[in-house]
CSV table of C-alpha atoms in Angstrom, one decimal:
chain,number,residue,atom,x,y,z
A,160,UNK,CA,22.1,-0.7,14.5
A,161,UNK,CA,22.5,2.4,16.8
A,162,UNK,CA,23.3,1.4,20.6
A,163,UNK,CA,20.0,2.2,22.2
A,164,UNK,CA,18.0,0.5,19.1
A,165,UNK,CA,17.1,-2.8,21.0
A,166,UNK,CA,16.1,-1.1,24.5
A,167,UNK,CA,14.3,1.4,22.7
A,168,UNK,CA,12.2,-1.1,20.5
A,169,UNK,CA,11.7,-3.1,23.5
A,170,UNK,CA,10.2,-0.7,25.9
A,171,UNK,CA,7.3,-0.3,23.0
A,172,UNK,CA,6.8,-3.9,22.9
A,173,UNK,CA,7.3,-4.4,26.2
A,174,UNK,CA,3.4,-2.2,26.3
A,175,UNK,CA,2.1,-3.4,23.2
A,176,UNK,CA,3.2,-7.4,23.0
A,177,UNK,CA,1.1,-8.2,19.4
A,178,UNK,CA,2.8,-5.2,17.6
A,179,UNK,CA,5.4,-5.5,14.7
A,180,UNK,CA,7.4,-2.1,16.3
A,181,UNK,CA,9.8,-0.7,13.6
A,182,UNK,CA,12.0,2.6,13.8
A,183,UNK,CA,13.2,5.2,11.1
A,184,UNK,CA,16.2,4.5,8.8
A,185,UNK,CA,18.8,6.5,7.1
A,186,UNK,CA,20.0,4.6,3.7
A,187,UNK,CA,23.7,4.3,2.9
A,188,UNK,CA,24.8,4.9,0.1
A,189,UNK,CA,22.9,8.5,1.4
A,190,UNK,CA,20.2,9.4,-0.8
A,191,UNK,CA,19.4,5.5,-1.9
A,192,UNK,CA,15.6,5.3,-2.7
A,193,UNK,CA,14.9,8.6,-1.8
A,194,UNK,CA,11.1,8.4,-2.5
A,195,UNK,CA,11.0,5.1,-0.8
A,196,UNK,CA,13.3,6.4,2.4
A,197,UNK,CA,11.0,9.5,3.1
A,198,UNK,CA,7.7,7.2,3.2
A,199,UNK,CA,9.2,4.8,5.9
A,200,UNK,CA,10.3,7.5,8.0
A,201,UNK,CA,7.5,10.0,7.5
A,202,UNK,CA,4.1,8.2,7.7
A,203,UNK,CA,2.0,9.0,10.7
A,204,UNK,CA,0.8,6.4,13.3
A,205,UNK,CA,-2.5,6.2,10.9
A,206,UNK,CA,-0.7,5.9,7.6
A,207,UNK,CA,0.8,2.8,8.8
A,208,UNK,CA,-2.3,0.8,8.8
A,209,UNK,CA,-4.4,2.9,6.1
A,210,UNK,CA,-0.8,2.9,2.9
A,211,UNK,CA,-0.6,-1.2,3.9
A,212,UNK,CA,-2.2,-1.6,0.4
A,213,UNK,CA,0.6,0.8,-1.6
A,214,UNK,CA,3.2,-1.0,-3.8
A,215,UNK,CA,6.2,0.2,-1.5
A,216,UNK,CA,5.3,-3.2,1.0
A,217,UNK,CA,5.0,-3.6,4.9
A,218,UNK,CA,4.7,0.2,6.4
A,219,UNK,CA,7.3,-0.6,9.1
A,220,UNK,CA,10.6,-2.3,6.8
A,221,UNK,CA,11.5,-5.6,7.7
A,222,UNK,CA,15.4,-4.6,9.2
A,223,UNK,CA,14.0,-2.8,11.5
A,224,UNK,CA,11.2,-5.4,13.2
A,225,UNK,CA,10.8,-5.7,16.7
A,226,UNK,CA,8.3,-8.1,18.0
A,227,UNK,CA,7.9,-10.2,21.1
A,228,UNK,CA,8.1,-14.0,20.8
A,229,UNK,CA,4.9,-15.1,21.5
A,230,UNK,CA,3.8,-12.7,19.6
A,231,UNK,CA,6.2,-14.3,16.2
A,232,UNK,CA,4.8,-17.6,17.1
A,233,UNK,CA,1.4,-17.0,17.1
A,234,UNK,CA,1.7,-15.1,13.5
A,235,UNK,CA,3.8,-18.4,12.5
A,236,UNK,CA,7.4,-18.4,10.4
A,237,UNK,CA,8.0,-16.7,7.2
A,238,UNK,CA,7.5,-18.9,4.1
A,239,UNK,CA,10.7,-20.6,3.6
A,240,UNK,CA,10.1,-20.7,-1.0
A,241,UNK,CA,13.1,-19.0,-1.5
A,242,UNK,CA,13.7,-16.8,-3.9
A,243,UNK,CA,11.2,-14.7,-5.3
A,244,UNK,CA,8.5,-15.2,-2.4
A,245,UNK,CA,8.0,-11.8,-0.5
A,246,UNK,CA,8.0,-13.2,2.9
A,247,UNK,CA,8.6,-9.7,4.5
A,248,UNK,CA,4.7,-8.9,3.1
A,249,UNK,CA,3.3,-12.6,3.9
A,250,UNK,CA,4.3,-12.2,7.6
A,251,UNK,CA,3.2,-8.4,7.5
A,252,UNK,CA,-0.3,-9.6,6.0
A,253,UNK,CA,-0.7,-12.3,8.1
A,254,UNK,CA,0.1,-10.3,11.5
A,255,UNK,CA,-2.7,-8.1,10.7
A,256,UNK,CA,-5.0,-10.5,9.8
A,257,UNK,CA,-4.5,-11.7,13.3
A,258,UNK,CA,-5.2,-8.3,14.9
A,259,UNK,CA,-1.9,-7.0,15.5
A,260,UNK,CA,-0.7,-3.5,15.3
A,261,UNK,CA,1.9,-1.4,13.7
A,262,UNK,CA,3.9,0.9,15.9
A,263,UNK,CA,7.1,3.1,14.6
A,264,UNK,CA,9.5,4.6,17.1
A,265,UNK,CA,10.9,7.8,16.0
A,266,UNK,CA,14.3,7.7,16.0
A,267,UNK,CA,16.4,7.0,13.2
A,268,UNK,CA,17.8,3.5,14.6
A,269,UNK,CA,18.9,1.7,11.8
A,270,UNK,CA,21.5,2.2,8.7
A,271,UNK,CA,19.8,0.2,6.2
A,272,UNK,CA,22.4,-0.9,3.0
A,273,UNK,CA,21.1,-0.7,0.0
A,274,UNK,CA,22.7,-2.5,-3.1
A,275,UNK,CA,21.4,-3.9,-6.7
A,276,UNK,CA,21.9,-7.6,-5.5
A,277,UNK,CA,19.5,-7.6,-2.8
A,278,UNK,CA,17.0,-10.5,-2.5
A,279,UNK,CA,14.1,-7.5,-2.8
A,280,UNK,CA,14.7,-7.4,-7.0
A,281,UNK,CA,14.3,-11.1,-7.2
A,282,UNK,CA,10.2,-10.4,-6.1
A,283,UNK,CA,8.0,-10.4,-9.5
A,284,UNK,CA,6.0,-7.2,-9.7
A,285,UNK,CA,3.3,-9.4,-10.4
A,286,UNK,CA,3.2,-11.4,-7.2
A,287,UNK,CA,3.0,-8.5,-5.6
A,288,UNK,CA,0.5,-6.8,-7.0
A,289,UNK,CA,-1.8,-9.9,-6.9
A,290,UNK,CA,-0.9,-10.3,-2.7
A,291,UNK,CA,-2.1,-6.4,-2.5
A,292,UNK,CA,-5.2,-6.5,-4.8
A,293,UNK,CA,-6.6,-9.6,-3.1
A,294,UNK,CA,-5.7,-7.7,0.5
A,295,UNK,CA,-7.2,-4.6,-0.3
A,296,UNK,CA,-10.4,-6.2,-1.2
A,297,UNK,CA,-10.6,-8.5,1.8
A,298,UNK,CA,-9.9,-5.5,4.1
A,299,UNK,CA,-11.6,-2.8,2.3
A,300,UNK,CA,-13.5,-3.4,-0.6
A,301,UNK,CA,-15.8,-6.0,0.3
A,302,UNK,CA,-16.8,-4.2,3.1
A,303,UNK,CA,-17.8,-0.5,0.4
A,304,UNK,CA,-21.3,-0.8,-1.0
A,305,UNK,CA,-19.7,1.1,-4.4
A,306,UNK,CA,-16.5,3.4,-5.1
A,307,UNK,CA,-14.4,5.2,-7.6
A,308,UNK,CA,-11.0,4.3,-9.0
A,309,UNK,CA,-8.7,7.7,-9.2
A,310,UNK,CA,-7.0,7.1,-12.2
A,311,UNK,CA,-8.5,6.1,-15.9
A,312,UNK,CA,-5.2,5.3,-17.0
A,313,UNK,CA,-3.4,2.5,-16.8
A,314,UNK,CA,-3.0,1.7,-13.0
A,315,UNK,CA,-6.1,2.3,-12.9
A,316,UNK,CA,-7.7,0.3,-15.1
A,317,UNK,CA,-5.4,-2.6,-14.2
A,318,UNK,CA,-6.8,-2.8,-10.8
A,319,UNK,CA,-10.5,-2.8,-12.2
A,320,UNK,CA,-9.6,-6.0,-14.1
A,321,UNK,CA,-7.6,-7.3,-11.1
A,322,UNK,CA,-10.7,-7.6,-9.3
A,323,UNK,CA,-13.4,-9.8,-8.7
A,324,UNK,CA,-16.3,-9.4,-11.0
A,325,UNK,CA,-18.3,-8.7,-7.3
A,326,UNK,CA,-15.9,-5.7,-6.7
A,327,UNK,CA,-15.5,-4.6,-10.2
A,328,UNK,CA,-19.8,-4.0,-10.5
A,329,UNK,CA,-19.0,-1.7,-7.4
A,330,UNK,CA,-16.9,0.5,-9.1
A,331,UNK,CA,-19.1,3.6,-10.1
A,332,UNK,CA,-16.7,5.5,-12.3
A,333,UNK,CA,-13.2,6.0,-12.5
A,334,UNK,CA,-11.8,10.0,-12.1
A,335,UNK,CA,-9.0,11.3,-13.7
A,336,UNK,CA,-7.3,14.8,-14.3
A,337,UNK,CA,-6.6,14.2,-17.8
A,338,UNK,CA,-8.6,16.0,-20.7
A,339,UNK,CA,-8.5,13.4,-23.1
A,340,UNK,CA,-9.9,10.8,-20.5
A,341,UNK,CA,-12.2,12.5,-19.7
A,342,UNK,CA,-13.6,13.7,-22.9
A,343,UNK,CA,-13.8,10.1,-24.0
A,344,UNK,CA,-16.6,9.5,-21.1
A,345,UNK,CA,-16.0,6.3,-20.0
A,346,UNK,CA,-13.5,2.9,-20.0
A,347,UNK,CA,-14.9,0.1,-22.0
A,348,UNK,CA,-13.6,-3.3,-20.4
A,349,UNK,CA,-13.3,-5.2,-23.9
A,350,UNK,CA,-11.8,-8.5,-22.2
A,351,UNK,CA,-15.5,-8.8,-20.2
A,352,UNK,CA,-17.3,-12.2,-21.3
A,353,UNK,CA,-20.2,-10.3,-20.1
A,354,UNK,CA,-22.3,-8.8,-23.1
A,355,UNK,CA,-22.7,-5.7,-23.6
A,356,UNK,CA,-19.2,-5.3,-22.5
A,357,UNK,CA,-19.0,-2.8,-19.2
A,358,UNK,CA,-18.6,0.8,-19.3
A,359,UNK,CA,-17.6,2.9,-16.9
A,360,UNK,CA,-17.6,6.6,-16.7
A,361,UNK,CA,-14.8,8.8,-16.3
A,362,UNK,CA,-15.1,12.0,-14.7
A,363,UNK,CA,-13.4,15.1,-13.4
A,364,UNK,CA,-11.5,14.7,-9.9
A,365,UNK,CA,-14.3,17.7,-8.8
A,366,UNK,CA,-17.0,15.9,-10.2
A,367,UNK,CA,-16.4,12.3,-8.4
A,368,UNK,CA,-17.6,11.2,-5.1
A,369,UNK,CA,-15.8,9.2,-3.0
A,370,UNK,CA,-15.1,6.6,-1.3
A,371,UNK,CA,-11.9,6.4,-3.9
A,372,UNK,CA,-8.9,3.8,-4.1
A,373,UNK,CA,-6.2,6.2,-5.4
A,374,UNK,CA,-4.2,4.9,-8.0
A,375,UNK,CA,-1.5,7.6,-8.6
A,376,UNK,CA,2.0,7.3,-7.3
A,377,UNK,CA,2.5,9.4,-3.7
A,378,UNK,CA,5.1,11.8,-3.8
A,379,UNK,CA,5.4,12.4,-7.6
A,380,UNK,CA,3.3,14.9,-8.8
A,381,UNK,CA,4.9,17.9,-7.1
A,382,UNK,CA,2.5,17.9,-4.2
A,383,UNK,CA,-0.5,18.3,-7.1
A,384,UNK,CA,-2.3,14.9,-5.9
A,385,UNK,CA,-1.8,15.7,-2.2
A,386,UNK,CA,-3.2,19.2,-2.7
A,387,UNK,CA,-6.5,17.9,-4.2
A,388,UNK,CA,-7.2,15.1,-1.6
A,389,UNK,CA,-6.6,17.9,1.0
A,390,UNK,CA,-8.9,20.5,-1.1
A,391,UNK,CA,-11.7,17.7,-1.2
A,392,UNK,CA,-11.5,17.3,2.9
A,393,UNK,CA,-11.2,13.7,2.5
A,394,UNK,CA,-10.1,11.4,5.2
A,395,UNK,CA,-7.3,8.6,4.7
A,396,UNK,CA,-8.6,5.4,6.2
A,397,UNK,CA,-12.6,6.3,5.2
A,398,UNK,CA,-13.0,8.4,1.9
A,399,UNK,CA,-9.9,6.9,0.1
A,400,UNK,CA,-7.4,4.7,0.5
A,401,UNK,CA,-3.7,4.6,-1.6
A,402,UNK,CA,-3.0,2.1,-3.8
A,403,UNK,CA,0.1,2.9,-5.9
């Protein structure tokens, strides 16, 4: 920790007392998860509540948590099933189930280690991805009237099945950027025990209407998927959220 890390943290909590209040962090060895170390430390005060659904976990990282007591004993203690569990994204969940906020300070108060052995790798991608599907649609999708997946592949169509056969007959059409997707038409969901099976349409990016869950990976298409949310004048938090 850097000397002024606790008075720091505490002087946000101290004003906000049902925040989790986490700080920047450099990684050592430098230039560990480099993808993964520019999120934390770059997301603005909004991003930290609307990318809560991506696959990179809490928005604030758990070594750098600050919170007041009361605060950790209303939200309750982390789920003790050892190995494997993702407590970190329980508590993070749960906290904001309960109404509490996310706050960031600025400063790069924390060196956070990484190495291969960590208790993170022991998490099933699977667990994961079930805790975020069933979030998203408890915070978001049960509240759209209908929406479009961006992404016919296969993120994309892994989230349609992931869904509840209420949320999966709001899903208007999925969008894509590939050719061959596209000229196909449409995504036939073959496991369905509804008959005839469901189709759904796939369509050009410019051609789709939001709102959109966006199922491409940020920070990996050389600034091509951030270009065209910007280019559609879409808002973070209403016309789309990020799911990968």
């Amino acid at each position: 920790m850097m000397p002024q890390r606790v008075r720091l943290q505490y002087e946000r909590t101290v004003c906000n007392p049902t925040a989790i209040v986490g700080c920047q962090v450099r990684r050592d060895p430098e230039g560990s998860t480099e993808r993964y170390t520019r999120w934390i430390n770059s997301l603005s005060p909004e991003q930290l509540y609307t990318q809560v659904f991506t696959s990179h976990g809490p928005t604030v990282v758990m070594p750098t948590w600050f919170c007041s007591r009361d605060w950790f004993l209303k939200v309750g203690p982390f789920d003790e099933g050892g190995k494997g569990v993702p407590e970190d994204l329980l508590w993070f969940y749960r906290s904001l189930r309960l109404g509490g906020s996310v706050l960031r300070v600025d400063e790069c108060l924390l060196i956070y280690r990484y190495h291969q052995h960590a208790a993170t790798h022991s998490v099933l991608e699977e667990t994961i991805w079930t805790l975020r599907v069933n979030f998203l649609q408890e915070r978001v999708l049960d509240q759209w009237d209908s929406f479009t997946i961006w992404n016919a592949g296969k993120q994309g169509r892994k989230l349609y099945r992931s869904l509840s056969l209420t949320n999966q007959k709001k899903v208007k059409a999925f969008c894509d950027v590939d050719e061959k997707k596209i000229k196909k038409g449409f995504y036939t969901y073959e496991d369905s025990k509804e008959r005839p099976k469901p189709k759904i349409p796939v369509l050009r990016v410019k051609d789709a209407s939001p709102p959109f869950i966006v199922c491409v990976k940020l920070d990996m298409t050389a600034g091509v998927l951030e270009e065209s949310l910007a280019s559609l004048k879409l808002k973070e938090g209403e016309d789309f959220y990020h799911f990968n």
